[in-house]
Tab-separated table of C-alpha atoms in Angstrom:
chain	number	residue	atom	x	y	z
A	1	UNK	CA	9.151	21.521	-17.260
A	2	UNK	CA	7.405	18.178	-16.043
A	3	UNK	CA	7.511	16.331	-19.392
A	4	UNK	CA	4.825	13.376	-19.268
A	5	UNK	CA	2.386	13.428	-15.963
A	6	UNK	CA	0.011	10.586	-15.313
A	7	UNK	CA	-2.243	10.073	-12.856
A	8	UNK	CA	-3.125	7.720	-10.694
A	9	UNK	CA	0.197	6.201	-9.841
A	10	UNK	CA	-1.360	3.071	-8.115
A	11	UNK	CA	-5.013	1.777	-8.500
A	12	UNK	CA	-6.756	-1.344	-7.210
A	13	UNK	CA	-10.296	-1.842	-9.048
A	14	UNK	CA	-12.830	-4.475	-8.737
A	15	UNK	CA	-13.929	-6.490	-12.095
A	16	UNK	CA	-16.690	-4.788	-13.975
A	17	UNK	CA	-15.464	-1.004	-12.605
A	18	UNK	CA	-14.382	1.628	-14.567
A	19	UNK	CA	-11.813	4.150	-14.432
A	20	UNK	CA	-9.628	7.098	-16.447
A	21	UNK	CA	-6.065	6.913	-16.560
A	22	UNK	CA	-4.915	10.634	-16.858
A	23	UNK	CA	-2.150	11.825	-19.125
A	24	UNK	CA	-0.499	15.249	-19.637
A	25	UNK	CA	2.857	16.230	-21.466
A	26	UNK	CA	4.353	20.088	-21.604
A	27	UNK	CA	6.341	19.502	-24.451
A	28	UNK	CA	4.323	20.879	-26.944
A	29	UNK	CA	4.521	17.310	-28.854
A	30	UNK	CA	2.138	16.335	-31.495
A	31	UNK	CA	1.863	12.427	-30.780
A	32	UNK	CA	0.575	10.414	-27.762
A	33	UNK	CA	0.509	7.030	-26.859
A	34	UNK	CA	-1.050	4.583	-24.256
A	35	UNK	CA	1.123	1.248	-23.357
A	36	UNK	CA	0.759	-1.322	-21.302
A	37	UNK	CA	3.718	-3.344	-19.727
A	38	UNK	CA	3.527	-7.151	-18.582
A	39	UNK	CA	6.352	-9.324	-17.654
A	40	UNK	CA	8.087	-10.928	-20.794
A	41	UNK	CA	5.979	-9.069	-22.954
A	42	UNK	CA	7.626	-6.015	-23.719
A	43	UNK	CA	5.479	-2.688	-23.902
A	44	UNK	CA	2.392	-2.921	-26.582
A	45	UNK	CA	0.852	-0.433	-27.758
A	46	UNK	CA	-2.883	0.170	-26.799
A	47	UNK	CA	-4.030	3.333	-28.187
A	48	UNK	CA	-2.141	6.495	-29.976
A	49	UNK	CA	-2.725	9.677	-31.093
A	50	UNK	CA	-0.707	11.090	-33.982
A	51	UNK	CA	-1.961	14.660	-33.599
A	52	UNK	CA	-4.680	16.595	-31.846
A	53	UNK	CA	-7.949	15.415	-32.899
A	54	UNK	CA	-6.864	12.040	-34.037
A	55	UNK	CA	-6.800	8.499	-32.521
A	56	UNK	CA	-6.253	5.348	-33.602
A	57	UNK	CA	-6.094	1.591	-32.183
A	58	UNK	CA	-2.721	-0.238	-31.505
A	59	UNK	CA	-1.943	-3.932	-30.985
A	60	UNK	CA	-4.225	-4.504	-27.922
A	61	UNK	CA	-7.212	-1.954	-27.883
A	62	UNK	CA	-9.634	-4.263	-26.829
A	63	UNK	CA	-11.353	-3.069	-23.518
A	64	UNK	CA	-10.087	0.090	-23.788
A	65	UNK	CA	-11.343	3.770	-24.944
A	66	UNK	CA	-9.013	7.196	-25.388
A	67	UNK	CA	-9.843	10.739	-25.919
A	68	UNK	CA	-6.972	13.226	-27.158
A	69	UNK	CA	-8.766	16.112	-24.879
A	70	UNK	CA	-6.381	18.651	-26.618
A	71	UNK	CA	-3.044	19.058	-27.649
A	72	UNK	CA	-1.792	18.221	-23.908
A	73	UNK	CA	-3.911	15.382	-22.774
A	74	UNK	CA	-4.408	11.771	-23.670
A	75	UNK	CA	-6.806	9.808	-21.550
A	76	UNK	CA	-7.372	6.086	-21.403
A	77	UNK	CA	-10.788	4.824	-20.428
A	78	UNK	CA	-11.326	0.949	-18.905
A	79	UNK	CA	-15.376	0.798	-19.226
A	80	UNK	CA	-15.499	-2.477	-17.468
A	81	UNK	CA	-12.424	-3.741	-15.955
A	82	UNK	CA	-11.239	-7.349	-15.976
A	83	UNK	CA	-8.577	-9.365	-14.210
A	84	UNK	CA	-6.841	-9.262	-17.704
A	85	UNK	CA	-6.326	-5.321	-17.706
A	86	UNK	CA	-4.059	-5.920	-14.434
A	87	UNK	CA	-0.653	-4.234	-15.890
A	88	UNK	CA	1.548	-1.321	-15.806
A	89	UNK	CA	0.230	1.268	-17.942
A	90	UNK	CA	2.735	3.852	-19.624
A	91	UNK	CA	1.825	7.050	-21.424
A	92	UNK	CA	4.378	8.496	-24.005
A	93	UNK	CA	4.805	11.306	-26.093
A	94	UNK	CA	6.624	12.138	-29.314
A	95	UNK	CA	7.725	15.244	-31.132
A	96	UNK	CA	6.355	13.395	-34.556
A	97	UNK	CA	8.142	13.811	-37.826
A	98	UNK	CA	11.738	12.069	-38.373
A	99	UNK	CA	12.439	12.329	-34.574
A	100	UNK	CA	11.309	9.540	-32.898
A	101	UNK	CA	12.219	9.463	-29.427
A	102	UNK	CA	9.630	8.743	-27.233
A	103	UNK	CA	9.317	10.308	-23.556
A	104	UNK	CA	7.346	8.170	-20.975
A	105	UNK	CA	5.648	9.046	-18.074
A	106	UNK	CA	6.125	7.419	-14.786
A	107	UNK	CA	3.287	4.936	-15.219
A	108	UNK	CA	0.384	3.759	-13.176
A	109	UNK	CA	0.324	0.171	-11.706
A	110	UNK	CA	-3.353	-1.132	-12.027
A	111	UNK	CA	-4.721	-4.284	-10.186
A	112	UNK	CA	-8.204	-5.902	-10.856
A	113	UNK	CA	-9.400	-8.121	-8.547
B	1	UNK	CA	2.973	-5.708	-38.744
B	2	UNK	CA	6.191	-5.317	-37.370
B	3	UNK	CA	7.541	-7.942	-35.323
B	4	UNK	CA	10.664	-7.446	-33.044
B	5	UNK	CA	12.664	-10.297	-31.214
B	6	UNK	CA	15.051	-9.832	-28.512
B	7	UNK	CA	17.689	-11.990	-27.008
B	8	UNK	CA	18.524	-13.183	-24.235
B	9	UNK	CA	15.569	-12.386	-22.315
B	10	UNK	CA	17.873	-12.594	-18.991
B	11	UNK	CA	21.770	-11.721	-19.281
B	12	UNK	CA	24.303	-12.063	-16.400
B	13	UNK	CA	27.643	-10.798	-16.642
B	14	UNK	CA	30.936	-9.884	-14.141
B	15	UNK	CA	31.330	-6.283	-13.699
B	16	UNK	CA	33.792	-4.734	-16.270
B	17	UNK	CA	32.715	-7.241	-19.214
B	18	UNK	CA	30.960	-6.706	-22.193
B	19	UNK	CA	27.195	-7.343	-22.942
B	20	UNK	CA	25.659	-7.972	-26.120
B	21	UNK	CA	21.782	-7.813	-26.631
B	22	UNK	CA	20.633	-8.462	-30.156
B	23	UNK	CA	17.476	-7.723	-32.216
B	24	UNK	CA	15.517	-8.706	-35.349
B	25	UNK	CA	12.670	-7.043	-36.964
B	26	UNK	CA	10.403	-7.829	-39.664
B	27	UNK	CA	9.731	-4.691	-41.780
B	28	UNK	CA	12.301	-3.752	-44.122
B	29	UNK	CA	10.430	-0.136	-44.427
B	30	UNK	CA	11.240	0.505	-40.523
B	31	UNK	CA	14.171	3.343	-40.340
B	32	UNK	CA	14.447	4.120	-36.600
B	33	UNK	CA	16.019	1.625	-34.059
B	34	UNK	CA	16.315	3.243	-30.199
B	35	UNK	CA	17.230	1.375	-27.345
B	36	UNK	CA	15.458	2.094	-23.888
B	37	UNK	CA	16.680	1.226	-20.663
B	38	UNK	CA	14.471	0.695	-17.821
B	39	UNK	CA	15.574	0.698	-14.220
B	40	UNK	CA	13.585	-1.133	-11.525
B	41	UNK	CA	10.533	0.591	-10.874
B	42	UNK	CA	11.233	3.576	-13.428
B	43	UNK	CA	9.862	4.491	-16.899
B	44	UNK	CA	11.865	3.859	-19.795
B	45	UNK	CA	14.415	5.949	-21.111
B	46	UNK	CA	16.472	6.463	-24.348
B	47	UNK	CA	19.828	5.618	-24.154
B	48	UNK	CA	21.091	5.216	-27.617
B	49	UNK	CA	18.984	5.241	-31.164
B	50	UNK	CA	20.399	4.764	-34.844
B	51	UNK	CA	19.107	5.417	-38.267
B	52	UNK	CA	18.714	3.132	-41.210
B	53	UNK	CA	21.189	5.002	-43.263
B	54	UNK	CA	23.857	4.161	-40.376
B	55	UNK	CA	25.717	1.297	-39.609
B	56	UNK	CA	27.253	1.867	-36.329
B	57	UNK	CA	27.037	4.588	-33.645
B	58	UNK	CA	28.738	5.013	-30.389
B	59	UNK	CA	28.203	6.872	-26.892
B	60	UNK	CA	31.112	6.131	-24.358
B	61	UNK	CA	30.342	2.877	-23.375
B	62	UNK	CA	27.501	2.058	-25.376
B	63	UNK	CA	27.303	1.336	-29.290
B	64	UNK	CA	24.631	0.082	-31.513
B	65	UNK	CA	25.333	-1.615	-34.915
B	66	UNK	CA	22.650	-2.122	-37.591
B	67	UNK	CA	22.458	-4.427	-40.553
B	68	UNK	CA	19.711	-3.637	-42.518
B	69	UNK	CA	20.292	-6.518	-45.075
B	70	UNK	CA	19.654	-9.045	-42.322
B	71	UNK	CA	17.391	-6.986	-40.611
B	72	UNK	CA	19.424	-7.368	-37.238
B	73	UNK	CA	20.368	-4.798	-34.870
B	74	UNK	CA	22.477	-5.091	-31.390
B	75	UNK	CA	23.434	-3.097	-28.516
B	76	UNK	CA	26.896	-3.590	-26.741
B	77	UNK	CA	27.792	-2.306	-23.498
B	78	UNK	CA	31.533	-2.580	-22.651
B	79	UNK	CA	33.424	-2.160	-19.170
B	80	UNK	CA	29.900	-3.061	-17.537
B	81	UNK	CA	28.806	-1.426	-13.890
B	82	UNK	CA	26.438	-2.404	-11.403
B	83	UNK	CA	24.596	0.736	-12.722
B	84	UNK	CA	24.133	-1.000	-16.055
B	85	UNK	CA	21.701	-3.303	-14.129
B	86	UNK	CA	18.596	-2.625	-15.668
B	87	UNK	CA	15.777	-4.320	-18.548
B	88	UNK	CA	16.915	-3.000	-21.921
B	89	UNK	CA	14.304	-3.061	-24.733
B	90	UNK	CA	15.113	-2.560	-28.432
B	91	UNK	CA	12.613	-0.809	-30.626
B	92	UNK	CA	11.998	-0.607	-34.638
B	93	UNK	CA	10.210	2.513	-35.771
B	94	UNK	CA	8.367	2.932	-38.937
B	95	UNK	CA	7.657	6.722	-39.508
B	96	UNK	CA	4.813	7.657	-41.710
B	97	UNK	CA	2.951	10.861	-42.354
B	98	UNK	CA	4.470	12.338	-38.990
B	99	UNK	CA	3.498	9.334	-36.695
B	100	UNK	CA	6.064	6.955	-35.612
B	101	UNK	CA	4.611	3.100	-35.314
B	102	UNK	CA	7.086	2.042	-32.540
B	103	UNK	CA	7.257	-1.696	-32.166
B	104	UNK	CA	9.278	-3.019	-29.023
B	105	UNK	CA	10.873	-6.127	-28.183
B	106	UNK	CA	10.254	-8.052	-25.235
B	107	UNK	CA	13.039	-6.797	-23.388
B	108	UNK	CA	16.432	-7.995	-21.539
B	109	UNK	CA	16.893	-8.245	-18.152
B	110	UNK	CA	20.820	-7.559	-17.844
B	111	UNK	CA	22.270	-8.412	-14.277
B	112	UNK	CA	25.900	-7.017	-13.516
B	113	UNK	CA	27.387	-8.683	-10.634
B	114	UNK	CA	29.926	-6.957	-8.738
């Protein structure tokens, strides 16, 4: 039982390049999330998927797209990376319903030069 | 939308002392309040949570209190140990239609000095 797995762990991009962060969970959770973490700003929600087949914008969606490929997988794409997207990205999942605990992946550190 | 404020941003205590972190929220419909601990370079992990129908919850050295009227909740760590050093995040959660809308505070870096 690996929990939430995200790849890659580290990535360096040049401005304008694109990349996809992959996330998979093996807990049969309904809801999945992408957060970014920046110093002094906590965890900010980029996009979420309440259930398979649905996605919606969070607090800071500009410059990102997501795909809920199936119940297990939720990917985050940067189409044209900008230095402002330098951050640590966390994928998370939760059962949904009244149970609110978020289970996080290990994080992906992205640097955009 | 929900707004969560967390104080202090940094906190240093001597080993064995108590630490208190406070959070306020704005949306009275929020009904679940988790606390996450993030050690350096690691993922955030839930350490304790409280629901809106409960005023206080305790788990060994950690306790959380909730005042719904004032819209604030606090984390209390007693007899602090060096391994308590980490960043702590509070969050307010609104459950709606099977989805939890989670808003995090900006974090408190706790340093326990041996």
